[in-house]
Coordinates of C-alpha atoms and ligand atoms in Angstrom, one line a residue:
M1 CA -80.2 -80.0 89.2
S2 CA -83.6 -79.9 87.4
D3 CA -82.0 -80.7 84.0
L4 CA -82.6 -84.4 84.6
K5 CA -84.2 -86.3 81.7
L6 CA -86.0 -89.5 81.1
S7 CA -83.7 -91.5 78.8
C8 CA -84.5 -94.6 76.7
L9 CA -82.3 -97.6 77.6
E10 CA -82.3 -98.8 74.0
C11 CA -82.1 -95.7 71.6
H12 CA -81.1 -93.0 74.2
L13 CA -83.9 -90.7 73.1
K14 CA -84.6 -88.1 75.9
F15 CA -87.9 -86.9 77.3
D16 CA -88.7 -84.2 79.9
L17 CA -88.4 -85.6 83.4
F18 CA -92.0 -85.0 84.4
K19 CA -93.5 -86.1 81.1
I20 CA -96.0 -89.0 81.8
R21 CA -94.4 -91.8 79.8
Y22 CA -93.5 -95.4 80.7
F23 CA -91.9 -96.5 77.5
C24 CA -90.0 -94.9 74.6
S25 CA -91.6 -94.7 71.2
C26 CA -89.1 -97.5 70.2
G27 CA -90.6 -99.7 73.0
G28 CA -87.5 -99.4 75.3
L29 CA -87.7 -98.9 79.0
L30 CA -87.1 -95.4 80.3
E31 CA -84.7 -94.5 83.1
I32 CA -83.7 -91.2 84.8
A33 CA -80.4 -90.1 83.5
Q34 CA -78.6 -88.5 86.5
N35 CA -76.5 -85.5 85.7
R36 CA -73.0 -86.8 85.9
A37 CA -71.3 -83.5 85.1
S38 CA -72.7 -81.7 88.2
S39 CA -70.5 -81.4 91.3
P40 CA -70.2 -84.7 93.1
I41 CA -72.4 -85.4 96.1
L42 CA -70.2 -85.8 99.2
T43 CA -70.5 -88.7 101.6
E44 CA -69.7 -86.3 104.5
K45 CA -72.9 -84.4 103.7
L46 CA -74.9 -87.6 103.6
D47 CA -73.4 -88.8 106.9
S48 CA -74.1 -85.5 108.6
R49 CA -77.9 -86.0 108.0
L50 CA -77.9 -89.1 110.2
T51 CA -78.3 -87.0 113.3
S52 CA -80.8 -84.5 111.8
R53 CA -84.4 -84.3 112.9
K54 CA -85.7 -83.0 109.6
A55 CA -88.2 -85.4 108.0
S56 CA -86.4 -85.5 104.7
D57 CA -83.1 -86.3 106.4
R58 CA -84.6 -88.9 108.6
S59 CA -86.0 -90.8 105.6
G60 CA -83.5 -93.3 104.4
V61 CA -84.7 -92.4 100.9
W62 CA -84.8 -88.6 100.9
R63 CA -81.5 -88.4 102.8
F64 CA -80.0 -89.1 99.4
R65 CA -82.2 -86.5 97.5
E66 CA -79.4 -85.0 95.4
G67 CA -79.0 -88.4 93.8
L68 CA -82.7 -88.8 93.2
I69 CA -85.1 -86.1 91.8
P70 CA -85.7 -82.5 92.5
L71 CA -88.9 -82.1 94.6
S72 CA -89.5 -79.6 97.4
D73 CA -89.9 -80.7 101.0
S74 CA -93.5 -79.6 100.8
T75 CA -94.3 -81.9 97.8
I76 CA -92.7 -85.1 99.1
V77 CA -94.9 -87.8 100.7
T78 CA -92.7 -89.4 103.2
Q79 CA -93.2 -91.5 106.3
S80 CA -89.6 -92.2 107.5
E81 CA -89.1 -95.1 105.1
G82 CA -85.7 -96.7 104.9
S83 CA -83.2 -96.4 107.8
T84 CA -83.6 -100.2 108.1
P85 CA -81.5 -102.4 110.3
L86 CA -78.4 -104.3 109.2
H87 CA -78.2 -107.6 111.1
R88 CA -75.5 -110.1 111.7
S89 CA -76.1 -113.7 112.8
E90 CA -73.7 -116.4 113.8
R91 CA -76.4 -119.0 113.3
L92 CA -77.0 -118.0 109.7
E93 CA -73.2 -117.7 109.0
K94 CA -72.8 -121.3 110.2
W95 CA -75.8 -122.5 108.3
S96 CA -74.9 -120.9 105.0
G97 CA -71.1 -121.4 105.2
S98 CA -70.4 -117.6 104.9
K99 CA -67.9 -116.0 107.3
H100 CA -69.0 -112.4 106.6
L101 CA -72.7 -112.2 106.4
W102 CA -75.0 -109.2 106.8
L103 CA -78.7 -109.1 106.4
K104 CA -80.4 -105.8 105.5
H105 CA -84.0 -106.0 106.6
E106 CA -86.2 -104.1 104.2
G107 CA -89.2 -105.7 105.9
E108 CA -88.8 -103.0 108.6
N109 CA -90.2 -100.3 106.3
P110 CA -93.5 -98.6 107.2
T111 CA -95.7 -101.1 105.3
G112 CA -93.4 -104.1 105.8
S113 CA -91.5 -104.3 102.5
F114 CA -88.9 -102.4 100.4
K115 CA -91.7 -101.2 98.1
D116 CA -92.0 -98.1 100.3
R117 CA -88.7 -96.8 99.1
G118 CA -89.9 -96.6 95.5
M119 CA -93.4 -95.7 96.4
T120 CA -92.5 -92.5 98.3
L121 CA -91.0 -91.2 95.0
A122 CA -93.7 -92.4 92.7
V123 CA -96.5 -91.0 94.9
S124 CA -94.7 -87.7 95.4
V125 CA -94.3 -87.4 91.6
A126 CA -97.9 -88.2 91.1
K127 CA -98.9 -85.5 93.5
H128 CA -96.5 -83.0 91.8
L129 CA -98.1 -84.0 88.4
G130 CA -101.6 -83.5 89.8
Q131 CA -102.5 -87.1 89.2
K132 CA -105.6 -88.3 91.1
V133 CA -105.9 -92.1 90.5
L134 CA -102.9 -94.2 91.1
A135 CA -102.8 -97.9 90.1
C136 CA -100.7 -101.0 90.1
A137 CA -100.7 -104.7 89.6
S138 CA -99.4 -106.5 92.6
T139 CA -98.7 -109.7 94.4
G140 CA -99.6 -107.8 97.6
N141 CA -96.7 -105.7 98.7
T142 CA -96.7 -103.0 96.0
S143 CA -100.5 -102.7 96.6
S144 CA -100.0 -102.3 100.4
S145 CA -97.4 -99.7 99.9
L146 CA -99.4 -97.8 97.2
A147 CA -102.5 -97.8 99.3
S148 CA -100.7 -96.4 102.3
Y149 CA -98.8 -93.6 100.5
A150 CA -101.8 -92.6 98.4
A151 CA -103.8 -92.3 101.6
R152 CA -101.1 -90.2 103.1
A153 CA -101.3 -87.9 100.0
G154 CA -105.1 -87.9 99.9
L155 CA -105.1 -89.6 96.5
K156 CA -107.1 -92.6 95.2
S157 CA -105.5 -96.0 94.7
V158 CA -106.7 -98.9 92.5
V159 CA -105.0 -102.2 92.6
F160 CA -105.2 -105.4 90.5
L161 CA -104.3 -108.6 92.3
P162 CA -104.1 -112.1 91.0
S163 CA -107.1 -113.9 92.5
G164 CA -106.1 -116.5 95.1
K165 CA -102.4 -115.7 94.9
V166 CA -102.1 -113.0 97.6
S167 CA -101.6 -113.7 101.3
Q168 CA -104.4 -112.7 103.7
G169 CA -102.1 -110.3 105.5
K170 CA -101.2 -108.3 102.3
L171 CA -104.8 -108.3 101.2
S172 CA -106.1 -107.0 104.5
Q173 CA -103.4 -104.3 104.6
T174 CA -104.2 -103.1 101.1
L175 CA -107.9 -102.9 101.9
A176 CA -107.3 -101.3 105.3
Y177 CA -105.4 -98.3 103.8
G178 CA -108.3 -97.7 101.5
A179 CA -107.4 -99.1 98.1
H180 CA -110.0 -100.2 95.6
V181 CA -109.2 -103.8 95.0
F182 CA -109.8 -105.7 91.7
S183 CA -109.2 -109.4 92.1
V184 CA -108.3 -110.6 88.6
K185 CA -109.0 -114.2 87.6
G186 CA -105.5 -114.8 86.2
D187 CA -101.9 -114.5 87.3
F188 CA -99.8 -111.5 88.1
D189 CA -98.6 -111.1 84.5
R190 CA -102.2 -110.8 83.3
A191 CA -103.0 -108.2 86.0
M192 CA -99.9 -106.3 84.8
E193 CA -101.1 -106.3 81.2
I194 CA -104.4 -104.9 82.2
V195 CA -103.0 -102.1 84.3
K196 CA -100.5 -101.2 81.5
H197 CA -103.4 -100.7 79.1
L198 CA -105.2 -98.5 81.5
A199 CA -102.1 -96.4 82.0
E200 CA -101.5 -96.1 78.2
E201 CA -105.0 -94.7 77.9
E202 CA -104.1 -92.3 80.7
L203 CA -107.0 -93.5 82.9
V204 CA -104.6 -94.1 85.8
Y205 CA -101.1 -93.2 86.9
L206 CA -99.0 -96.4 86.9
V207 CA -96.7 -97.0 89.9
N208 CA -95.4 -100.5 89.1
S209 CA -91.6 -100.7 88.8
I210 CA -91.7 -99.8 85.1
N211 CA -92.3 -96.3 86.5
P212 CA -88.7 -95.0 86.5
F213 CA -89.3 -93.1 89.7
R214 CA -89.8 -96.3 91.6
I215 CA -86.4 -97.5 90.5
E216 CA -84.8 -94.2 91.7
G217 CA -86.2 -94.7 95.2
Q218 CA -85.1 -98.3 95.4
K219 CA -81.5 -97.3 94.7
T220 CA -81.3 -96.1 98.2
I221 CA -81.4 -99.7 99.6
I222 CA -77.8 -99.9 98.2
W223 CA -76.8 -96.4 99.1
E224 CA -78.0 -96.8 102.7
L225 CA -76.3 -100.2 102.9
L226 CA -73.0 -98.6 101.7
Q227 CA -73.5 -95.9 104.3
D228 CA -74.2 -98.5 107.0
L229 CA -70.9 -100.1 106.1
E230 CA -69.0 -96.8 106.2
W231 CA -68.7 -96.8 102.4
N232 CA -66.8 -100.2 102.3
P233 CA -68.9 -102.3 99.9
P234 CA -69.4 -106.0 100.5
D235 CA -68.2 -108.4 97.8
W236 CA -71.7 -109.7 97.0
I237 CA -75.2 -108.4 97.3
L238 CA -78.0 -111.0 97.0
V239 CA -81.6 -110.1 96.2
P240 CA -84.7 -112.0 95.2
G241 CA -85.9 -111.4 91.6
G242 CA -89.5 -111.2 90.5
N243 CA -90.3 -108.2 88.2
L244 CA -86.6 -107.3 88.6
G245 CA -87.1 -103.7 89.7
N246 CA -84.7 -104.1 92.6
T247 CA -82.0 -105.8 90.5
S248 CA -82.3 -102.9 88.1
A249 CA -82.2 -100.3 90.9
F250 CA -79.2 -101.9 92.5
G251 CA -77.2 -101.8 89.3
K252 CA -77.9 -98.1 88.8
A253 CA -77.2 -97.3 92.4
I254 CA -73.8 -99.0 92.3
D255 CA -72.9 -97.4 89.0
E256 CA -73.7 -93.9 90.3
A257 CA -72.1 -94.5 93.7
F258 CA -68.9 -95.5 91.8
H259 CA -69.1 -92.5 89.5
W260 CA -69.6 -90.1 92.4
G261 CA -66.6 -91.6 94.2
W262 CA -68.6 -93.0 97.2
I263 CA -67.0 -96.4 96.7
K264 CA -63.7 -97.6 95.0
K265 CA -65.0 -101.1 93.9
R266 CA -68.3 -102.4 92.7
P267 CA -70.1 -105.1 94.7
K268 CA -71.4 -107.9 92.5
I269 CA -75.2 -108.3 92.3
V270 CA -76.7 -111.8 92.6
T271 CA -80.4 -112.2 91.7
I272 CA -82.0 -115.3 93.2
Q273 CA -85.3 -116.6 91.6
A274 CA -87.7 -119.3 92.7
A275 CA -87.4 -122.5 90.6
G276 CA -91.0 -122.2 89.5
A277 CA -90.6 -118.6 88.3
S278 CA -87.1 -118.3 86.9
P279 CA -87.1 -116.8 83.4
F280 CA -84.2 -114.5 84.3
F281 CA -82.1 -117.4 85.4
K282 CA -82.8 -119.3 82.2
S283 CA -81.9 -116.2 80.2
F284 CA -78.7 -115.8 82.2
Q285 CA -77.7 -119.4 81.3
Q286 CA -77.9 -118.4 77.6
N287 CA -75.8 -115.2 78.1
F288 CA -79.0 -113.1 78.2
A289 CA -79.5 -113.4 74.5
S290 CA -83.3 -113.2 75.1
I291 CA -85.9 -114.0 77.7
D292 CA -88.8 -116.4 77.4
S293 CA -91.8 -115.8 79.8
V294 CA -92.9 -118.7 81.9
K295 CA -96.1 -119.7 83.7
A296 CA -95.0 -118.8 87.3
E297 CA -95.8 -121.1 90.3
T298 CA -94.0 -120.8 93.7
I299 CA -94.8 -120.6 97.4
A300 CA -92.9 -117.3 97.4
T301 CA -95.9 -115.4 96.0
A302 CA -94.1 -112.1 96.0
I303 CA -91.8 -113.3 93.2
S304 CA -94.4 -115.5 91.4
I305 CA -93.8 -113.6 88.1
G306 CA -93.3 -115.2 84.7
N307 CA -92.7 -112.1 82.5
P308 CA -90.5 -109.6 84.3
V309 CA -91.0 -106.1 82.9
N310 CA -87.5 -104.8 83.9
F311 CA -85.5 -107.5 82.0
T312 CA -83.2 -105.1 80.0
K313 CA -82.4 -103.0 83.0
A314 CA -81.7 -106.0 85.2
R315 CA -79.5 -107.6 82.6
K316 CA -77.4 -104.4 82.6
A317 CA -77.1 -104.6 86.4
I318 CA -75.8 -108.2 86.4
T319 CA -73.4 -107.7 83.5
S320 CA -72.0 -104.3 84.7
T321 CA -71.2 -105.6 88.2
G322 CA -70.0 -109.1 87.1
G323 CA -72.9 -110.6 89.0
L324 CA -74.8 -113.9 88.8
V325 CA -78.3 -115.2 88.6
E326 CA -79.3 -118.4 90.5
Y327 CA -82.5 -120.3 91.4
V328 CA -83.6 -122.2 94.4
T329 CA -86.5 -124.6 95.0
D330 CA -89.5 -124.0 97.2
I331 CA -88.2 -126.6 99.7
E332 CA -84.9 -124.7 99.9
I333 CA -86.7 -121.4 100.3
M334 CA -88.8 -122.6 103.2
E335 CA -85.8 -124.2 104.9
A336 CA -83.9 -120.9 104.6
K337 CA -86.9 -119.0 105.9
R338 CA -87.1 -121.3 108.9
Q339 CA -83.5 -120.5 109.7
I340 CA -84.0 -116.8 109.3
D341 CA -87.1 -116.9 111.5
L342 CA -85.3 -119.0 114.2
A343 CA -82.4 -116.6 114.2
G344 CA -84.9 -114.1 115.6
I345 CA -84.9 -112.0 112.4
G346 CA -87.8 -113.4 110.4
C347 CA -88.9 -112.6 106.8
E348 CA -91.5 -113.6 104.2
P349 CA -90.7 -116.6 101.9
A350 CA -89.5 -114.5 98.9
S351 CA -86.8 -112.9 101.0
A352 CA -85.4 -116.2 102.1
T353 CA -84.4 -117.1 98.5
T354 CA -81.3 -115.0 99.3
L355 CA -80.0 -117.2 102.1
A356 CA -80.9 -120.4 100.2
G357 CA -79.1 -119.0 97.2
L358 CA -76.0 -118.0 99.2
K359 CA -75.7 -121.5 100.6
K360 CA -76.0 -123.0 97.1
L361 CA -73.4 -120.6 95.6
I362 CA -71.0 -121.3 98.4
Q363 CA -71.5 -125.1 98.0
N364 CA -70.9 -124.7 94.3
N365 CA -67.7 -122.7 94.9
Q366 CA -69.1 -119.6 93.1
I367 CA -69.0 -117.5 96.3
K368 CA -66.0 -118.1 98.7
P369 CA -66.8 -118.4 102.4
D370 CA -64.5 -115.5 103.3
E371 CA -65.9 -113.1 100.7
S372 CA -68.4 -110.7 102.4
A373 CA -72.1 -111.0 101.4
T374 CA -75.2 -109.0 102.1
L375 CA -78.7 -110.5 101.8
I376 CA -81.5 -108.1 101.1
L377 CA -84.6 -109.3 103.1
T378 CA -87.4 -107.7 101.1
G379 CA -90.5 -108.4 103.3
H380 CA -91.6 -108.8 106.9
L381 CA -92.3 -112.1 108.6
L382 CA -95.9 -111.1 109.3
K383 CA -96.6 -110.6 105.6
D384 CA -97.4 -114.3 105.0
N385 CA -98.7 -116.1 108.1
E386 CA -100.0 -119.0 106.1
A387 CA -96.5 -119.9 105.0
S388 CA -95.0 -119.4 108.5
N389 CA -97.6 -121.4 110.3
D390 CA -96.9 -124.3 108.1
I391 CA -93.2 -124.6 108.9
H392 CA -93.3 -123.7 112.6
K393 CA -96.4 -125.7 113.6
V394 CA -94.1 -128.4 115.2
S395 CA -93.5 -125.9 118.1
F396 CA -97.2 -125.5 118.8
K397 CA -99.0 -127.6 121.4
E398 CA -102.6 -127.5 122.8
V399 CA -102.4 -128.3 126.6
E400 CA -104.9 -128.8 129.4
P401 CA -104.5 -126.3 132.2
D402 CA -103.1 -129.1 134.4
M403 CA -99.7 -128.6 136.1
S404 CA -98.5 -132.2 135.8
V405 CA -99.3 -132.4 132.1
I406 CA -97.6 -129.1 131.5
K407 CA -94.5 -130.1 133.5
N408 CA -94.2 -133.2 131.5
A409 CA -94.6 -131.3 128.2
L410 CA -91.9 -128.8 129.5
N411 CA -89.5 -131.6 130.1
E412 CA -89.6 -132.5 126.5
V413 CA -88.6 -129.0 125.5
A414 CA -85.9 -128.2 128.1
Ligands
PLP1 C1 -91.7 -107.1 95.2 C2 -91.0 -108.1 96.0 C3 -90.0 -108.9 95.5 C4 -89.6 -108.8 94.0 O1 -88.9 -107.6 93.7 P1 -88.7 -107.2 92.2 O2 -88.1 -105.9 92.2 O3 -90.0 -107.3 91.5 O4 -87.8 -108.2 91.6 C5 -89.3 -109.7 96.3 N1 -89.7 -109.8 97.6 C6 -90.7 -109.2 98.1 C7 -91.1 -109.4 99.6 C8 -91.4 -108.3 97.3 O5 -92.4 -107.6 97.9
ZN2 ZN1 -86.1 -95.7 72.5

């Protein structure tokens, strides 16, 4: 099992699995080449772990360990990430036009976003490698996740945030778990460049999604979804796209699940971007010939990224599954968020791109109402209170403690 290698996506050059490297000498992204010749991992074994009390079985990430990386139970840094709920909602089916809708809520992870699934691997590897200072650029969720997992492992975390572009909740959370925060006067893409330089000089260990171990952990969103659905894949899986780590991870997860015989057909991946940060969509329109970075601006701060580092991996994910890329406006995002919130499920703005995108694709006849679709809700409702307060303030009333006034007000509601 330990003969896994880091492999260049472009020239296929191989490196040792635990060599600290983020790019190939040719500049290509690195991925972990799973050993396809080894005996297949059986779904029966994965299912049997659902009733186990062992920490590594209870984690919705490490439950799939044979398909990830070889690390001992004493090395892994886990806090029962994953095992997130899969919701249905008649209200949202009606609103979107879909007849078979599921919502997998990755906001129900320990720090409130899917980033925990990749972070448990990245921090476990950092610990295994003896790294002491872990770093990332972030719009707030990666930094919250890193800060928490580094604290659990007794390691230091340093984070670079675009100044004024991170919600209060995410900033508080990052600070609370003990991260050292550098607020950079610039956007996310600038913060990313800075931290890449520090990593190249080996001053820090980088845990952004160019770290291939992050991608490995995030594959388990798909594997767990397939397990939730008793290994019957939906037709479509919709996910927000920022740095495109998730899109990349989903493509790899589907490819491996298919190879190992867990599923008989490949669900199609749809990446939804915000109109003001949609370089991947623009590239898709030109058959992915190249990608031009943009200056990102959207209310969905988690995906306000103009120069996605995982472009080549994400392109492979869309083409290999026959998927799509779409964009939605900030107004469409906030209306979809309002619907998800009022369904009692709730999410942060970036996650709502998926519902807005589904509605758009059904209206445009690219997804049929009776095809099944799963939306990946990436972040928790409480991650961005500023955004929520704005759309839900109509339901808020200051009242005098006077029964007749209150009864009158109640009349208007009921
Ligand atoms: C990080 C994040 C995204 C974007 O994911 P990528 O893998 O960078 O495309 C979307 N939504 C939320 C809530 C996030 O935290
Ligand atoms: Zn290469």
